[in-house]
mmCIF file of C-alpha atoms and ligand atoms in Angstrom:
data_model
loop_
_atom_site.group_PDB
_atom_site.id
_atom_site.type_symbol
_atom_site.label_atom_id
_atom_site.label_comp_id
_atom_site.label_asym_id
_atom_site.label_seq_id
_atom_site.Cartn_x
_atom_site.Cartn_y
_atom_site.Cartn_z
ATOM 1 C CA MET A 196 0.000 0.000 0.000
ATOM 2 C CA ALA A 197 1.337 3.470 -0.878
ATOM 3 C CA LEU A 198 1.760 5.513 2.270
ATOM 4 C CA PRO A 199 0.793 9.187 2.353
ATOM 5 C CA PRO A 200 3.750 11.561 2.647
ATOM 6 C CA PRO A 201 4.791 12.363 6.237
ATOM 7 C CA ARG A 202 3.237 15.541 7.564
ATOM 8 C CA LYS A 203 5.594 18.120 8.924
ATOM 9 C CA ARG A 204 2.957 19.876 10.946
ATOM 10 C CA PHE A 205 2.304 16.695 12.899
ATOM 11 C CA GLY A 206 5.994 16.266 13.660
ATOM 12 C CA GLN A 207 6.022 12.962 11.810
ATOM 13 C CA HIS A 208 9.345 11.124 11.859
ATOM 14 C CA PHE A 209 8.670 7.425 11.625
ATOM 15 C CA LEU A 210 11.040 4.948 13.222
ATOM 16 C CA HIS A 211 12.394 2.450 10.729
ATOM 17 C CA ASP A 212 15.533 1.076 12.388
ATOM 18 C CA ASP A 213 14.823 -2.431 13.725
ATOM 19 C CA THR A 214 17.700 -2.299 16.196
ATOM 20 C CA VAL A 215 16.327 0.863 17.787
ATOM 21 C CA ILE A 216 12.803 -0.569 17.822
ATOM 22 C CA GLN A 217 14.114 -3.686 19.611
ATOM 23 C CA GLN A 218 16.110 -1.572 22.090
ATOM 24 C CA LEU A 219 13.006 0.404 22.883
ATOM 25 C CA LEU A 220 10.913 -2.748 23.356
ATOM 26 C CA ILE A 221 13.535 -4.241 25.691
ATOM 27 C CA ALA A 222 13.501 -1.025 27.742
ATOM 28 C CA ILE A 223 9.699 -1.029 27.919
ATOM 29 C CA ALA A 224 9.457 -4.792 28.654
ATOM 30 C CA PRO A 225 5.695 -4.992 27.974
ATOM 31 C CA ARG A 226 3.852 -7.806 29.772
ATOM 32 C CA PRO A 227 0.346 -9.263 29.424
ATOM 33 C CA GLY A 228 -2.112 -7.613 31.786
ATOM 34 C CA GLN A 229 -0.417 -4.218 31.756
ATOM 35 C CA HIS A 230 -2.306 -1.119 30.608
ATOM 36 C CA LEU A 231 -0.272 0.485 27.837
ATOM 37 C CA VAL A 232 -1.062 3.800 26.164
ATOM 38 C CA GLU A 233 0.808 4.855 23.051
ATOM 39 C CA ILE A 234 0.937 8.472 21.933
ATOM 40 C CA GLY A 235 1.281 9.007 18.183
ATOM 41 C CA PRO A 236 1.319 5.410 16.861
ATOM 42 C CA GLY A 237 1.931 6.597 13.292
ATOM 43 C CA HIS A 238 2.004 3.561 10.987
ATOM 44 C CA GLY A 239 2.153 1.271 14.026
ATOM 45 C CA VAL A 240 5.778 0.214 14.034
ATOM 46 C CA LEU A 241 5.797 0.098 17.857
ATOM 47 C CA THR A 242 2.094 -0.573 18.206
ATOM 48 C CA ARG A 243 2.299 -3.998 16.524
ATOM 49 C CA PRO A 244 4.946 -5.585 18.789
ATOM 50 C CA LEU A 245 3.387 -3.945 21.866
ATOM 51 C CA LEU A 246 0.018 -5.494 20.948
ATOM 52 C CA GLN A 247 1.696 -8.845 20.384
ATOM 53 C CA ALA A 248 3.211 -8.720 23.858
ATOM 54 C CA VAL A 249 0.192 -7.380 25.750
ATOM 55 C CA GLY A 250 -2.881 -8.216 23.621
ATOM 56 C CA GLU A 251 -4.545 -4.805 24.038
ATOM 57 C CA LEU A 252 -3.524 -1.179 23.994
ATOM 58 C CA ASP A 253 -4.896 2.366 23.893
ATOM 59 C CA ALA A 254 -3.383 4.725 21.342
ATOM 60 C CA VAL A 255 -3.951 8.442 20.752
ATOM 61 C CA GLU A 256 -3.355 9.699 17.209
ATOM 62 C CA LEU A 257 -4.158 13.142 15.790
ATOM 63 C CA ASP A 258 -3.716 12.510 12.065
ATOM 64 C CA ARG A 259 -7.049 11.246 10.739
ATOM 65 C CA ASP A 260 -5.460 9.554 7.736
ATOM 66 C CA LEU A 261 -3.244 7.506 10.051
ATOM 67 C CA VAL A 262 -6.243 6.731 12.256
ATOM 68 C CA ALA A 263 -8.089 5.384 9.213
ATOM 69 C CA GLU A 264 -5.045 3.370 8.148
ATOM 70 C CA LEU A 265 -4.566 1.835 11.616
ATOM 71 C CA HIS A 266 -8.263 0.961 11.829
ATOM 72 C CA THR A 267 -7.699 -1.161 8.715
ATOM 73 C CA THR A 268 -4.231 -2.568 9.314
ATOM 74 C CA LEU A 269 -4.754 -3.357 13.002
ATOM 75 C CA ALA A 270 -8.435 -4.354 12.932
ATOM 76 C CA GLY A 271 -9.200 -7.016 15.523
ATOM 77 C CA SER A 272 -5.812 -6.669 17.183
ATOM 78 C CA GLY A 273 -6.999 -5.348 20.554
ATOM 79 C CA LEU A 274 -6.098 -1.768 19.649
ATOM 80 C CA ARG A 275 -8.359 0.927 21.112
ATOM 81 C CA LEU A 276 -7.646 3.914 18.913
ATOM 82 C CA HIS A 277 -8.525 7.444 20.018
ATOM 83 C CA ALA A 278 -8.582 10.057 17.257
ATOM 84 C CA ALA A 279 -7.561 12.971 19.430
ATOM 85 C CA ASP A 280 -4.973 15.574 20.288
ATOM 86 C CA ALA A 281 -2.696 14.178 22.999
ATOM 87 C CA LEU A 282 -2.176 17.727 24.310
ATOM 88 C CA ALA A 283 -5.797 17.928 25.383
ATOM 89 C CA PHE A 284 -6.373 14.225 26.034
ATOM 90 C CA ASP A 285 -7.690 13.061 29.389
ATOM 91 C CA PHE A 286 -5.303 10.147 30.020
ATOM 92 C CA ALA A 287 -6.700 9.627 33.510
ATOM 93 C CA ALA A 288 -10.070 8.748 31.952
ATOM 94 C CA LEU A 289 -8.444 5.691 30.324
ATOM 95 C CA ARG A 290 -7.787 4.223 33.720
ATOM 96 C CA THR A 291 -10.809 2.039 34.235
ATOM 97 C CA ASP A 292 -9.411 -0.288 36.897
ATOM 98 C CA GLU A 293 -6.611 -0.379 39.455
ATOM 99 C CA ARG A 294 -3.892 -0.716 36.816
ATOM 100 C CA PRO A 295 -1.832 2.429 36.361
ATOM 101 C CA LEU A 296 -0.968 3.491 32.817
ATOM 102 C CA ARG A 297 2.297 2.820 31.022
ATOM 103 C CA ILE A 298 2.786 5.665 28.534
ATOM 104 C CA ILE A 299 4.856 5.105 25.407
ATOM 105 C CA GLY A 300 5.606 7.410 22.540
ATOM 106 C CA ASN A 301 7.968 8.496 19.859
ATOM 107 C CA LEU A 302 6.643 11.965 20.400
ATOM 108 C CA PRO A 303 6.107 14.774 17.923
ATOM 109 C CA TYR A 304 9.034 16.992 18.913
ATOM 110 C CA ASN A 305 7.289 20.252 18.080
ATOM 111 C CA ILE A 306 4.901 19.751 21.013
ATOM 112 C CA SER A 307 7.112 17.777 23.375
ATOM 113 C CA THR A 308 7.429 20.329 26.181
ATOM 114 C CA PRO A 309 3.710 21.156 26.495
ATOM 115 C CA LEU A 310 2.917 17.451 26.158
ATOM 116 C CA LEU A 311 5.334 16.609 28.985
ATOM 117 C CA PHE A 312 3.726 19.238 31.204
ATOM 118 C CA HIS A 313 0.291 17.852 30.335
ATOM 119 C CA LEU A 314 1.400 14.305 31.221
ATOM 120 C CA LEU A 315 2.955 15.477 34.489
ATOM 121 C CA THR A 316 -0.425 16.840 35.615
ATOM 122 C CA GLN A 317 -1.755 13.262 35.334
ATOM 123 C CA ALA A 318 1.251 11.525 36.872
ATOM 124 C CA ASP A 319 -0.840 10.019 39.659
ATOM 125 C CA VAL A 320 -2.438 7.535 37.214
ATOM 126 C CA ILE A 321 0.842 6.732 35.427
ATOM 127 C CA ALA A 322 3.211 3.881 36.335
ATOM 128 C CA ASP A 323 5.946 4.908 33.928
ATOM 129 C CA MET A 324 6.652 6.643 30.622
ATOM 130 C CA HIS A 325 9.080 5.678 27.853
ATOM 131 C CA LEU A 326 9.469 8.590 25.496
ATOM 132 C CA MET A 327 11.558 9.320 22.434
ATOM 133 C CA LEU A 328 12.429 12.995 22.360
ATOM 134 C CA GLN A 329 14.941 15.408 20.970
ATOM 135 C CA LYS A 330 18.206 14.579 22.720
ATOM 136 C CA GLU A 331 18.660 18.088 24.146
ATOM 137 C CA VAL A 332 15.225 17.913 25.739
ATOM 138 C CA VAL A 333 16.105 14.617 27.453
ATOM 139 C CA GLN A 334 19.404 16.109 28.627
ATOM 140 C CA ARG A 335 17.522 19.065 30.091
ATOM 141 C CA MET A 336 15.018 16.757 31.817
ATOM 142 C CA ALA A 337 17.792 14.697 33.405
ATOM 143 C CA ALA A 338 20.193 17.585 34.241
ATOM 144 C CA ALA A 339 21.526 18.175 37.732
ATOM 145 C CA PRO A 340 21.723 21.688 39.232
ATOM 146 C CA GLY A 341 24.634 23.888 38.257
ATOM 147 C CA GLY A 342 24.959 23.262 34.529
ATOM 148 C CA GLY A 343 23.639 24.973 31.440
ATOM 149 C CA ASP A 344 21.145 22.172 30.726
ATOM 150 C CA TYR A 345 19.477 22.616 34.109
ATOM 151 C CA GLY A 346 16.359 24.760 34.022
ATOM 152 C CA ARG A 347 12.612 24.961 34.364
ATOM 153 C CA LEU A 348 12.029 21.636 32.603
ATOM 154 C CA SER A 349 14.527 19.805 34.872
ATOM 155 C CA VAL A 350 12.905 21.160 38.037
ATOM 156 C CA MET A 351 9.328 20.533 36.947
ATOM 157 C CA VAL A 352 9.982 16.970 35.756
ATOM 158 C CA GLN A 353 12.260 15.946 38.622
ATOM 159 C CA THR A 354 9.767 17.147 41.231
ATOM 160 C CA VAL A 355 7.279 14.555 39.998
ATOM 161 C CA CYS A 356 9.381 11.765 38.444
ATOM 162 C CA ARG A 357 12.617 9.903 38.625
ATOM 163 C CA VAL A 358 14.313 10.549 35.270
ATOM 164 C CA ASP A 359 16.494 7.926 33.564
ATOM 165 C CA TYR A 360 18.301 8.815 30.334
ATOM 166 C CA LEU A 361 18.276 5.433 28.556
ATOM 167 C CA PHE A 362 20.031 5.781 25.189
ATOM 168 C CA GLY A 363 20.668 8.101 22.289
ATOM 169 C CA VAL A 364 19.227 7.531 18.805
ATOM 170 C CA GLY A 365 20.727 8.982 15.619
ATOM 171 C CA ALA A 366 18.693 10.799 13.004
ATOM 172 C CA ASP A 367 19.090 7.931 10.496
ATOM 173 C CA ALA A 368 16.724 5.773 12.552
ATOM 174 C CA PHE A 369 13.811 7.882 11.285
ATOM 175 C CA GLN A 370 12.045 8.486 8.010
ATOM 176 C CA PRO A 371 12.141 11.335 7.176
ATOM 177 C CA ARG A 372 15.398 12.097 8.919
ATOM 178 C CA PRO A 373 14.941 14.798 11.583
ATOM 179 C CA LYS A 374 17.455 17.638 11.852
ATOM 180 C CA VAL A 375 18.184 16.772 15.485
ATOM 181 C CA ASN A 376 19.447 13.770 17.417
ATOM 182 C CA SER A 377 17.060 11.889 19.672
ATOM 183 C CA ALA A 378 17.143 10.022 22.958
ATOM 184 C CA VAL A 379 14.875 7.726 24.926
ATOM 185 C CA VAL A 380 13.986 8.662 28.481
ATOM 186 C CA ARG A 381 12.192 6.712 31.205
ATOM 187 C CA LEU A 382 10.114 8.695 33.665
ATOM 188 C CA LEU A 383 8.951 7.034 36.870
ATOM 189 C CA PRO A 384 6.378 9.130 38.750
ATOM 190 C CA TYR A 385 7.031 8.921 42.485
ATOM 191 C CA ALA A 386 4.404 6.989 44.420
ATOM 192 C CA GLN A 387 5.548 8.900 47.502
ATOM 193 C CA PRO A 388 6.930 12.193 46.194
ATOM 194 C CA PRO A 389 10.153 13.094 48.027
ATOM 195 C CA ILE A 390 9.185 16.720 47.512
ATOM 196 C CA VAL A 391 5.806 17.803 48.854
ATOM 197 C CA LEU A 392 4.386 20.988 47.356
ATOM 198 C CA HIS A 393 1.832 22.999 49.292
ATOM 199 C CA ASP A 394 0.742 24.918 46.191
ATOM 200 C CA PRO A 395 1.756 23.289 42.880
ATOM 201 C CA VAL A 396 0.418 26.148 40.736
ATOM 202 C CA GLN A 397 2.385 28.745 42.654
ATOM 203 C CA PHE A 398 5.455 26.463 42.495
ATOM 204 C CA ALA A 399 5.199 26.352 38.689
ATOM 205 C CA HIS A 400 4.991 30.159 38.548
ATOM 206 C CA LEU A 401 7.920 30.605 40.881
ATOM 207 C CA VAL A 402 10.140 28.237 38.891
ATOM 208 C CA ALA A 403 9.175 29.894 35.602
ATOM 209 C CA GLN A 404 9.858 33.320 37.078
ATOM 210 C CA ALA A 405 13.256 32.280 38.484
ATOM 211 C CA PHE A 406 14.411 30.916 35.122
ATOM 212 C CA SER A 407 12.820 33.624 32.953
ATOM 213 C CA GLN A 408 16.050 35.577 33.181
ATOM 214 C CA ARG A 409 18.385 32.810 34.153
ATOM 215 C CA ARG A 410 21.538 34.912 34.240
ATOM 216 C CA LYS A 411 20.120 37.254 36.845
ATOM 217 C CA THR A 412 20.531 36.731 40.569
ATOM 218 C CA LEU A 413 17.555 35.363 42.497
ATOM 219 C CA ARG A 414 17.346 38.713 44.283
ATOM 220 C CA ASN A 415 16.502 40.297 40.933
ATOM 221 C CA SER A 416 14.614 37.577 39.107
ATOM 222 C CA LEU A 417 12.294 37.015 42.099
ATOM 223 C CA ARG A 418 11.894 40.692 42.978
ATOM 224 C CA GLY A 419 8.305 41.399 43.984
ATOM 225 C CA TYR A 420 7.727 37.711 44.621
ATOM 226 C CA VAL A 421 10.070 36.771 47.416
ATOM 227 C CA ASP A 422 12.145 39.341 49.222
ATOM 228 C CA GLU A 423 15.779 39.037 49.959
ATOM 229 C CA SER A 424 15.373 38.463 53.687
ATOM 230 C CA ALA A 425 13.012 35.528 53.054
ATOM 231 C CA LEU A 426 15.610 33.956 50.752
ATOM 232 C CA SER A 427 18.361 34.405 53.337
ATOM 233 C CA ALA A 428 16.152 33.053 56.125
ATOM 234 C CA LEU A 429 15.773 29.826 54.115
ATOM 235 C CA GLY A 430 19.520 29.572 53.650
ATOM 236 C CA ILE A 431 19.331 30.544 49.960
ATOM 237 C CA ASP A 432 21.924 33.051 48.810
ATOM 238 C CA PRO A 433 20.073 36.004 47.162
ATOM 239 C CA SER A 434 23.005 36.573 44.847
ATOM 240 C CA ALA A 435 22.894 32.992 43.521
ATOM 241 C CA ARG A 436 21.346 32.168 40.145
ATOM 242 C CA ALA A 437 18.299 29.949 39.650
ATOM 243 C CA GLU A 438 20.387 27.178 38.109
ATOM 244 C CA THR A 439 22.176 26.556 41.428
ATOM 245 C CA LEU A 440 18.968 25.669 43.301
ATOM 246 C CA SER A 441 17.864 22.037 43.537
ATOM 247 C CA PRO A 442 14.227 21.031 42.983
ATOM 248 C CA GLN A 443 14.040 20.646 46.776
ATOM 249 C CA ASP A 444 15.289 24.237 47.232
ATOM 250 C CA PHE A 445 12.569 25.517 44.908
ATOM 251 C CA ALA A 446 9.978 23.489 46.827
ATOM 252 C CA THR A 447 11.170 24.897 50.157
ATOM 253 C CA LEU A 448 10.998 28.402 48.752
ATOM 254 C CA SER A 449 7.578 27.885 47.190
ATOM 255 C CA ASN A 450 6.158 26.309 50.353
ATOM 256 C CA ASP A 451 7.465 29.233 52.385
ATOM 257 C CA VAL A 452 5.748 31.731 50.068
ATOM 258 C CA ALA A 453 2.530 29.673 50.105
ATOM 259 C CA ASN A 454 2.553 29.483 53.906
ATOM 260 C CA ARG A 455 3.078 33.201 54.310
ATOM 261 C CA GLN A 456 0.286 33.947 51.821
ATOM 262 C CA GLY A 457 -1.976 31.723 53.869
ATOM 263 C CA ASP A 458 -1.307 33.718 57.050
HETATM 264 N N1 LIG B 1147 5.249 6.097 16.735
HETATM 265 C C1 LIG B 1147 5.452 6.241 15.302
HETATM 266 C C2 LIG B 1147 5.210 7.675 14.811
HETATM 267 C C3 LIG B 1147 6.076 8.745 15.423
HETATM 268 S S1 LIG B 1147 5.890 10.319 14.626
HETATM 269 C C4 LIG B 1147 6.857 5.775 14.942
HETATM 270 O O1 LIG B 1147 7.685 5.676 15.829
HETATM 271 O O2 LIG B 1147 7.124 5.521 13.770
HETATM 272 C C5 LIG B 1147 4.804 11.167 15.734
HETATM 273 C C6 LIG B 1147 3.367 10.704 15.675
HETATM 274 O O3 LIG B 1147 2.581 11.539 16.532
HETATM 275 C C7 LIG B 1147 2.721 10.808 14.296
HETATM 276 O O4 LIG B 1147 1.948 9.666 14.071
HETATM 277 C C8 LIG B 1147 1.828 12.052 14.408
HETATM 278 O O5 LIG B 1147 0.729 12.053 13.524
HETATM 279 C C9 LIG B 1147 1.397 11.965 15.851
HETATM 280 N N2 LIG B 1147 0.982 13.230 16.453
HETATM 281 C C10 LIG B 1147 1.437 14.475 16.172
HETATM 282 N N3 LIG B 1147 0.855 15.389 16.962
HETATM 283 C C11 LIG B 1147 0.001 14.706 17.782
HETATM 284 C C12 LIG B 1147 -0.890 15.085 18.815
HETATM 285 N N4 LIG B 1147 -1.030 16.366 19.184
HETATM 286 N N5 LIG B 1147 -1.614 14.120 19.441
HETATM 287 C C13 LIG B 1147 -1.483 12.818 19.068
HETATM 288 N N6 LIG B 1147 -0.648 12.396 18.107
HETATM 289 C C14 LIG B 1147 0.078 13.323 17.459
#
């Protein structure tokens, strides 16, 4: 069957390297009885072996032509296909029993950051996520404080999940070839978060504000939000930059602000 040309606007880069597909499947280790959810199944190159291993699967695909194709090629396979935008999709609604969701996706890179944030808001129904992303994005997710890769994304992801950088994937593994290198990351949402946030919305604002001008000192970037004496009282140097604070430091700061607002 002649395939329609890949659509740039849907961030379509289809995996076609069997070694990488096998590596990904080994990392995921799908087992019967698990509740898998694939984002962006495309032509089904991952969907097929996942279905073989598990027998059923939910998948969310935006491109209606691909949805129609998968309905034909994977009819009767146990695939539950949702023609929807993953950015607005209610993943939690897929959880119909006690089994948490295992999210899998070779994600469209043009929406990867908002999609990650969307998934993080539903982390309480997710067992784990195996995601193919632009390599730099995975490096930023996994980065430790102090370096240039460490920023808002690192703090927001690491507050909710353990982050494991699994392996890099070259551009030749995809058709069409993307301009960037890729990597696979495993995210494990914490059952018992080591960092407890009193006000998650305020935390997100604070972190965004601190990194909005990342070369400024905290004294300046958080001016009007947290005053210098409050920073010092928490043992945070007002002349430090945001990139030196750990996720725990941001949580301490945010909880302090939230508590004082509640007074
Ligand atoms: N998993 C396939 C396809 C990866 S390309 C493979 O590895 O070969 C990314 C896929 O995500 C495409 O199928 C694209 O149509 C789909 N997609 C793009 N934006 C989406 C969105 N907002 N919601 C759901 N799927 C989307």
